[in-house]
Tab-separated table of C-alpha atoms in Angstrom:
chain	number	residue	atom	x	y	z
R	197	MET	CA	27.872	-2.680	12.828
R	198	THR	CA	24.556	-4.439	12.494
R	199	ARG	CA	21.446	-3.459	14.419
R	200	ILE	CA	19.215	-6.443	15.162
R	201	LEU	CA	15.558	-6.369	16.164
R	202	GLY	CA	14.423	-9.458	18.067
R	203	ILE	CA	10.718	-10.222	18.426
R	204	ASP	CA	8.857	-12.622	20.717
R	205	PRO	CA	5.355	-12.634	19.245
R	206	GLY	CA	2.153	-12.920	21.267
R	207	LEU	CA	-1.373	-11.564	20.903
R	208	ARG	CA	-1.608	-10.110	24.413
R	209	VAL	CA	2.053	-9.119	24.686
R	210	THR	CA	4.659	-8.976	21.934
R	211	GLY	CA	8.177	-8.409	23.247
R	212	PHE	CA	10.816	-6.582	21.263
R	213	GLY	CA	14.527	-6.045	21.821
R	214	VAL	CA	17.097	-4.091	19.822
R	215	ILE	CA	20.843	-4.707	20.024
R	216	ASP	CA	23.897	-3.583	18.084
R	217	LYS	CA	26.470	-6.156	17.016
R	218	ASP	CA	29.921	-4.698	16.373
R	219	GLY	CA	32.373	-7.507	15.668
R	220	SER	CA	31.978	-9.816	18.642
R	221	GLN	CA	30.663	-6.983	20.821
R	222	LEU	CA	26.973	-6.711	21.595
R	223	ARG	CA	25.399	-3.508	22.839
R	224	TYR	CA	21.899	-3.043	24.224
R	225	VAL	CA	19.844	-0.388	22.433
R	226	ALA	CA	16.245	-0.782	23.578
R	227	SER	CA	13.572	-3.278	24.580
R	228	GLY	CA	9.967	-3.336	25.621
R	229	CYS	CA	6.524	-4.808	25.136
R	230	ILE	CA	3.636	-4.013	22.837
R	231	ARG	CA	0.401	-4.805	24.660
R	232	THR	CA	-3.083	-5.234	23.240
R	233	CYS	CA	-6.374	-4.911	25.050
R	234	ASP	CA	-8.535	-8.031	25.137
R	235	ARG	CA	-11.694	-5.922	25.037
R	236	GLU	CA	-10.789	-4.824	21.514
R	237	THR	CA	-11.689	-6.761	18.379
R	238	LEU	CA	-9.081	-9.058	16.860
R	239	PRO	CA	-8.547	-6.743	13.842
R	240	GLN	CA	-7.927	-3.857	16.273
R	241	ARG	CA	-5.426	-5.906	18.297
R	242	ILE	CA	-3.598	-7.023	15.145
R	243	ALA	CA	-3.471	-3.365	14.038
R	244	THR	CA	-1.953	-2.410	17.423
R	245	LEU	CA	0.778	-5.049	17.053
R	246	PHE	CA	1.446	-4.216	13.408
R	247	ASN	CA	1.644	-0.477	14.065
R	248	GLY	CA	3.632	-0.957	17.269
R	249	ILE	CA	6.358	-2.944	15.531
R	250	GLY	CA	6.305	-0.365	12.749
R	251	GLU	CA	6.978	2.352	15.346
R	252	VAL	CA	9.836	0.376	16.860
R	253	MET	CA	11.373	-0.012	13.406
R	254	ALA	CA	10.939	3.665	12.573
R	255	THR	CA	12.537	4.659	15.891
R	256	TYR	CA	15.519	2.288	15.953
R	257	GLN	CA	16.096	1.582	12.226
R	258	PRO	CA	17.262	-2.051	12.560
R	259	ASP	CA	19.156	-3.786	9.737
R	260	ALA	CA	17.859	-7.288	10.398
R	261	ALA	CA	15.166	-9.055	12.369
R	262	ALA	CA	14.984	-12.310	14.320
R	263	VAL	CA	11.587	-13.715	15.253
R	264	GLU	CA	10.994	-16.552	17.662
R	265	ILE	CA	9.162	-19.536	16.198
R	266	VAL	CA	6.106	-19.879	18.406
R	267	PHE	CA	5.075	-23.188	19.827
R	268	VAL	CA	1.810	-24.899	19.037
R	269	ASN	CA	-0.526	-24.436	21.968
R	270	VAL	CA	-2.666	-27.152	23.528
R	271	ASN	CA	-5.716	-25.042	22.757
R	272	PRO	CA	-6.253	-24.800	18.956
R	273	GLN	CA	-8.061	-21.455	19.304
R	274	SER	CA	-5.041	-20.014	21.169
R	275	THR	CA	-2.766	-21.418	18.468
R	276	LEU	CA	-4.824	-19.603	15.839
R	277	LEU	CA	-4.643	-16.304	17.780
R	278	LEU	CA	-0.905	-16.668	18.361
R	279	GLY	CA	-0.425	-17.376	14.670
R	280	GLN	CA	-2.244	-14.180	13.770
R	281	ALA	CA	-0.081	-12.152	16.154
R	282	ARG	CA	3.043	-13.646	14.571
R	283	GLY	CA	1.615	-12.883	11.105
R	284	ALA	CA	1.262	-9.233	12.151
R	285	ALA	CA	4.900	-9.159	13.287
R	286	LEU	CA	6.170	-10.726	10.051
R	287	SER	CA	4.003	-8.330	8.019
R	288	ALA	CA	5.423	-5.286	9.806
R	289	LEU	CA	8.959	-6.555	9.133
R	290	ALA	CA	8.065	-7.260	5.492
R	291	GLN	CA	6.756	-3.725	5.125
R	292	GLY	CA	10.056	-2.391	6.407
R	293	GLY	CA	11.936	-4.610	3.952
R	294	LEU	CA	13.930	-6.249	6.752
R	295	PRO	CA	15.580	-9.644	6.251
R	296	VAL	CA	13.923	-11.979	8.759
R	297	ALA	CA	15.512	-14.982	10.456
R	298	GLU	CA	13.491	-17.422	12.546
R	299	TYR	CA	14.669	-19.320	15.617
R	300	THR	CA	13.007	-21.880	17.814
R	301	ALA	CA	12.961	-21.341	21.587
R	302	LEU	CA	15.433	-24.238	21.773
R	303	GLN	CA	17.914	-22.477	19.490
R	304	VAL	CA	17.518	-19.207	21.391
R	305	LYS	CA	18.129	-20.882	24.753
R	306	GLN	CA	21.134	-22.796	23.403
R	307	ALA	CA	22.656	-19.601	22.038
R	308	VAL	CA	22.085	-17.582	25.192
R	309	VAL	CA	22.221	-20.036	28.077
R	310	GLY	CA	24.101	-22.900	26.493
R	311	HIS	CA	21.412	-25.545	26.657
R	312	GLY	CA	17.875	-25.832	25.352
R	313	LYS	CA	16.122	-26.601	28.593
R	314	ALA	CA	16.871	-23.320	30.364
R	315	ALA	CA	14.131	-21.757	32.477
R	316	LYS	CA	12.782	-18.301	31.687
R	317	ALA	CA	14.668	-16.820	34.646
R	318	GLN	CA	17.970	-18.227	33.335
R	319	VAL	CA	17.362	-16.610	29.960
R	320	GLN	CA	16.633	-13.283	31.660
R	321	HIS	CA	19.765	-13.637	33.797
R	322	MET	CA	22.025	-14.339	30.821
R	323	VAL	CA	20.508	-11.511	28.764
R	324	VAL	CA	21.340	-9.139	31.643
R	325	ARG	CA	24.918	-10.471	31.799
R	326	LEU	CA	25.599	-10.572	28.064
R	327	LEU	CA	24.252	-7.061	27.475
R	328	GLN	CA	25.534	-5.686	30.805
R	329	LEU	CA	22.138	-4.327	31.756
R	330	ALA	CA	21.556	-2.418	34.975
R	331	GLY	CA	18.140	-4.020	35.503
R	332	THR	CA	16.210	-7.093	34.430
R	333	PRO	CA	13.885	-6.581	31.471
R	334	ALA	CA	10.344	-8.015	31.499
R	335	ALA	CA	10.143	-11.669	30.457
R	336	ASP	CA	8.773	-10.986	26.952
R	337	ALA	CA	11.332	-8.252	26.314
R	338	ALA	CA	14.118	-10.522	27.599
R	339	ASP	CA	12.990	-13.302	25.244
R	340	ALA	CA	13.058	-10.843	22.349
R	341	LEU	CA	16.560	-9.693	23.320
R	342	ALA	CA	17.627	-13.341	23.603
R	343	CYS	CA	16.325	-13.962	20.081
R	344	ALA	CA	18.340	-10.981	18.818
R	345	ILE	CA	21.452	-12.301	20.622
R	346	CYS	CA	20.885	-15.724	19.029
R	347	HIS	CA	20.850	-14.069	15.608
R	348	ALA	CA	23.929	-12.008	16.428
R	349	HIS	CA	25.773	-15.264	17.027
R	350	GLY	CA	24.709	-16.678	13.728
R	351	GLY	CA	21.929	-18.652	15.337
R	352	LEU	CA	24.519	-21.110	16.574
R	353	GLY	CA	24.096	-22.815	19.872
R	354	GLY	CA	26.727	-23.118	22.521
R	355	MET	CA	28.637	-20.443	24.310
R	356	ALA	CA	29.560	-18.432	21.241
R	357	ALA	CA	27.654	-15.750	23.121
R	358	LEU	CA	30.555	-15.388	25.495
R	359	GLY	CA	33.099	-14.727	22.791
R	360	GLY	CA	36.698	-15.236	23.901
R	361	ARG	CA	36.092	-14.558	27.570
R	362	ALA	CA	37.194	-17.129	30.102
R	363	TYR	CA	33.814	-17.466	31.715
R	364	ARG	CA	32.477	-20.783	32.814
R	365	VAL	CA	28.775	-21.477	32.944
R	366	ARG	CA	26.836	-23.822	35.177
R	367	ASN	CA	23.074	-24.139	34.898
R	368	GLY	CA	23.021	-21.061	32.747
R	369	ARG	CA	24.813	-18.896	35.307
R	370	LEU	CA	28.254	-17.412	34.836
R	371	ILE	CA	30.497	-18.827	37.536
R	372	GLY	CA	33.990	-17.785	36.505
K	39	MET	CA	-21.863	3.683	-2.829
K	40	THR	CA	-19.610	1.483	-0.729
K	41	ARG	CA	-16.788	-0.619	-2.135
K	42	ILE	CA	-16.208	-3.780	-0.134
K	43	LEU	CA	-13.116	-5.977	-0.174
K	44	GLY	CA	-13.760	-9.573	0.897
K	45	ILE	CA	-10.868	-11.814	1.893
K	46	ASP	CA	-10.642	-15.588	2.349
K	47	PRO	CA	-7.263	-16.022	4.043
K	48	GLY	CA	-4.925	-18.959	3.443
K	49	LEU	CA	-1.150	-19.408	3.411
K	50	ARG	CA	-0.997	-21.159	0.038
K	51	VAL	CA	-3.861	-19.221	-1.546
K	52	THR	CA	-5.612	-16.112	-0.238
K	53	GLY	CA	-8.737	-15.245	-2.194
K	54	PHE	CA	-9.949	-11.674	-2.639
K	55	GLY	CA	-13.128	-10.206	-4.086
K	56	VAL	CA	-14.191	-6.585	-4.572
K	57	ILE	CA	-17.824	-5.519	-5.003
K	58	ASP	CA	-19.703	-2.213	-5.049
K	59	LYS	CA	-22.870	-1.866	-3.008
K	60	ASP	CA	-25.186	0.869	-4.254
K	61	GLY	CA	-28.418	0.791	-2.238
K	62	SER	CA	-29.596	-2.800	-2.606
K	63	GLN	CA	-27.640	-3.255	-5.835
K	64	LEU	CA	-24.394	-5.193	-5.856
K	65	ARG	CA	-21.860	-4.885	-8.640
K	66	TYR	CA	-18.825	-7.067	-9.263
K	67	VAL	CA	-15.548	-5.146	-9.495
K	68	ALA	CA	-12.740	-7.677	-9.324
K	69	SER	CA	-11.599	-10.938	-7.754
K	70	GLY	CA	-8.623	-13.223	-7.735
K	71	CYS	CA	-6.096	-15.173	-5.721
K	72	ILE	CA	-2.772	-14.316	-4.149
K	73	ARG	CA	-0.581	-17.408	-4.248
K	74	THR	CA	2.596	-18.139	-2.311
K	75	CYS	CA	5.316	-20.614	-3.164
K	76	ASP	CA	5.891	-23.387	-0.624
K	77	ARG	CA	9.603	-23.434	-1.449
K	78	GLU	CA	9.905	-19.938	0.033
K	79	THR	CA	10.467	-19.232	3.732
K	80	LEU	CA	7.482	-18.386	5.891
K	81	PRO	CA	8.546	-14.706	6.242
K	82	GLN	CA	8.751	-14.486	2.426
K	83	ARG	CA	5.293	-16.044	2.012
K	84	ILE	CA	3.796	-13.705	4.613
K	85	ALA	CA	5.430	-10.774	2.788
K	86	THR	CA	3.858	-11.946	-0.495
K	87	LEU	CA	0.393	-12.064	1.090
K	88	PHE	CA	0.824	-8.736	2.892
K	89	ASN	CA	2.109	-6.966	-0.223
K	90	GLY	CA	-0.463	-8.663	-2.459
K	91	ILE	CA	-3.386	-7.429	-0.397
K	92	GLY	CA	-1.736	-4.002	-0.275
K	93	GLU	CA	-1.661	-3.991	-4.095
K	94	VAL	CA	-5.325	-4.989	-4.298
K	95	MET	CA	-6.213	-2.131	-1.941
K	96	ALA	CA	-4.107	0.380	-3.876
K	97	THR	CA	-5.717	-0.708	-7.155
K	98	TYR	CA	-9.377	-0.857	-6.100
K	99	GLN	CA	-9.508	1.584	-3.152
K	100	PRO	CA	-12.133	-0.249	-1.058
K	101	ASP	CA	-14.042	1.551	1.748
K	102	ALA	CA	-14.475	-1.488	3.991
K	103	ALA	CA	-13.200	-5.024	4.386
K	104	ALA	CA	-14.771	-8.338	5.371
K	105	VAL	CA	-12.525	-11.228	6.355
K	106	GLU	CA	-13.628	-14.806	6.807
K	107	ILE	CA	-13.001	-16.256	10.257
K	108	VAL	CA	-10.849	-19.282	9.554
K	109	PHE	CA	-11.565	-22.631	11.119
K	110	VAL	CA	-9.254	-24.431	13.451
K	111	ASN	CA	-7.531	-27.218	11.561
K	112	VAL	CA	-7.063	-30.781	12.805
K	113	ASN	CA	-3.327	-30.298	12.424
K	114	PRO	CA	-2.025	-27.715	14.966
K	115	GLN	CA	0.901	-26.792	12.705
K	116	SER	CA	-1.514	-26.004	9.863
K	117	THR	CA	-3.628	-23.948	12.272
K	118	LEU	CA	-0.550	-21.930	13.191
K	119	LEU	CA	0.315	-21.321	9.522
K	120	LEU	CA	-3.253	-20.377	8.661
K	121	GLY	CA	-3.289	-17.969	11.610
K	122	GLN	CA	-0.156	-16.276	10.331
K	123	ALA	CA	-1.675	-15.872	6.861
K	124	ARG	CA	-4.766	-14.309	8.406
K	125	GLY	CA	-2.558	-12.032	10.514
K	126	ALA	CA	-0.899	-10.817	7.304
K	127	ALA	CA	-4.308	-10.035	5.783
K	128	LEU	CA	-5.486	-8.134	8.877
K	129	SER	CA	-2.177	-6.237	8.987
K	130	ALA	CA	-2.489	-5.148	5.366
K	131	LEU	CA	-6.026	-3.912	6.044
K	132	ALA	CA	-4.852	-2.125	9.217
K	133	GLN	CA	-2.130	-0.413	7.233
K	134	GLY	CA	-4.750	0.843	4.792
K	135	GLY	CA	-6.890	2.075	7.687
K	136	LEU	CA	-9.882	0.035	6.519
K	137	PRO	CA	-12.678	-0.886	8.937
K	138	VAL	CA	-12.660	-4.680	9.157
K	139	ALA	CA	-15.655	-6.931	9.790
K	140	GLU	CA	-15.263	-10.656	10.449
K	141	TYR	CA	-17.691	-13.400	9.460
K	142	THR	CA	-17.704	-17.129	10.047
K	143	ALA	CA	-18.124	-19.485	7.089
K	144	LEU	CA	-21.586	-20.240	8.508
K	145	GLN	CA	-22.622	-16.574	8.382
K	146	VAL	CA	-21.234	-16.202	4.870
K	147	LYS	CA	-23.107	-19.259	3.600
K	148	GLN	CA	-26.321	-18.156	5.291
K	149	ALA	CA	-26.075	-14.723	3.708
K	150	VAL	CA	-25.300	-16.012	0.230
K	151	VAL	CA	-26.982	-19.406	-0.074
K	152	GLY	CA	-29.600	-19.153	2.672
K	153	HIS	CA	-28.345	-21.919	4.918
K	154	GLY	CA	-25.096	-22.654	6.687
K	155	LYS	CA	-24.465	-26.118	5.312
K	156	ALA	CA	-24.066	-25.171	1.673
K	157	ALA	CA	-21.362	-26.893	-0.355
K	158	LYS	CA	-18.549	-24.902	-1.974
K	159	ALA	CA	-20.141	-25.352	-5.404
K	160	GLN	CA	-23.419	-23.846	-4.149
K	161	VAL	CA	-21.586	-20.802	-2.848
K	162	GLN	CA	-19.842	-20.393	-6.194
K	163	HIS	CA	-23.152	-20.785	-8.027
K	164	MET	CA	-24.912	-18.134	-5.913
K	165	VAL	CA	-21.996	-15.719	-6.186
K	166	VAL	CA	-22.239	-16.028	-9.991
K	167	ARG	CA	-26.020	-15.387	-9.879
K	168	LEU	CA	-25.989	-12.552	-7.351
K	169	LEU	CA	-23.209	-10.684	-9.130
K	170	GLN	CA	-24.352	-11.698	-12.635
K	171	LEU	CA	-20.953	-13.009	-13.594
K	172	ALA	CA	-20.193	-14.401	-17.034
K	173	GLY	CA	-17.956	-17.134	-15.607
K	174	THR	CA	-17.348	-18.955	-12.347
K	175	PRO	CA	-14.521	-17.563	-10.215
K	176	ALA	CA	-12.000	-19.892	-8.568
K	177	ALA	CA	-13.185	-21.345	-5.249
K	178	ASP	CA	-11.050	-19.066	-3.051
K	179	ALA	CA	-12.028	-15.955	-5.024
K	180	ALA	CA	-15.699	-17.015	-4.843
K	181	ASP	CA	-15.425	-17.421	-1.060
K	182	ALA	CA	-13.926	-13.952	-0.806
K	183	LEU	CA	-16.731	-12.484	-2.950
K	184	ALA	CA	-19.274	-14.339	-0.789
K	185	CYS	CA	-17.721	-12.774	2.309
K	186	ALA	CA	-18.021	-9.316	0.704
K	187	ILE	CA	-21.673	-10.041	-0.194
K	188	CYS	CA	-22.307	-11.136	3.410
K	189	HIS	CA	-20.955	-7.799	4.615
K	190	ALA	CA	-22.982	-5.885	2.008
K	191	HIS	CA	-26.106	-7.399	3.510
K	192	GLY	CA	-25.157	-6.364	6.991
K	193	GLY	CA	-23.822	-9.802	7.790
K	194	LEU	CA	-27.395	-11.024	8.121
K	195	GLY	CA	-28.336	-14.490	7.053
K	196	GLY	CA	-31.288	-15.427	4.933
K	197	MET	CA	-32.173	-14.353	1.465
K	198	ALA	CA	-31.579	-10.643	1.977
K	199	ALA	CA	-29.113	-11.215	-0.837
K	200	LEU	CA	-31.973	-11.492	-3.280
K	201	GLY	CA	-33.458	-8.132	-2.316
K	202	GLY	CA	-37.053	-7.650	-3.445
K	203	ARG	CA	-36.883	-10.056	-6.357
K	204	ALA	CA	-39.428	-12.835	-6.568
K	205	TYR	CA	-36.890	-15.609	-6.809
K	206	ARG	CA	-37.314	-18.862	-4.988
K	207	VAL	CA	-34.351	-20.901	-3.866
K	208	ARG	CA	-34.023	-24.652	-3.374
K	209	ASN	CA	-30.767	-26.206	-2.213
K	210	GLY	CA	-29.026	-22.953	-2.863
K	211	ARG	CA	-30.171	-22.763	-6.509
K	212	LEU	CA	-32.489	-20.127	-7.902
K	213	ILE	CA	-35.547	-21.872	-9.245
K	214	GLY	CA	-38.025	-19.073	-9.989
């Protein structure tokens, strides 16, 4: 069994999701968001993210991590802030000695929904189905779980996520 | 006495400089560069920076940190990488529980050279004079030392750096 920590980095909200992979079986463990306050200084916000991910790691003891590759924002200042948030996430993982894989949003969507142009709601929907969740996680947590699922399937696209089941998928929804 | 760690963040090279401030006296302690290999993955490079700054802190036990505010690059991808390097630096400082001050390159140059448009060589020259160094540190290490000096002088611009001495400065060079 491998426990995978997925992370969707952001300065205001960093999503995390923990799943167990046992053969072709995936099991939900935990997910949530680490939030920072925009009235704090940047060093304080980075510390919150760094320490928050450290707490998640200490609590759930993952074996591997998968971090979404963030997109370059239109606003260079936002890009710089996002980069720093991602640096905090990678640093926390480095401190824990975790092997880190990186996936683009395209790869994550392909692995979870089956195509790279899926909407956020489709990703959430498929995360709920694949992990058999009772409720829908927040968008950032769902993205983090999706990133962990992508890693669990070797980062490969397509419907590997569905294993041997005879499901059919249309527009990212299970229909069979 | 306060020991200040200055950091000039960069993904390829992160400069660091440690000085002691004792009243109006500044004393050089150490400086250097943490280099990452561009054949490594980004998570590995971030780990190198994070661990490198951790080692510097463990070795020199600073009381406070000053980190240069990096500029937004023309290339958005470079901005994102630079942001991640800076995030690693801030995370390492957060882990050490150090209070972190941030200064723009303009503030650093004003504090060290006396005006914000100083060239890199002028900054290096003034760092050598102010800290009475036998040799000239590498550019990134000099920038980090300059950032520490800026913090030592309360982040204020002008020639506070020269204390009560009767030096005159022209174009960033001591002339009296």
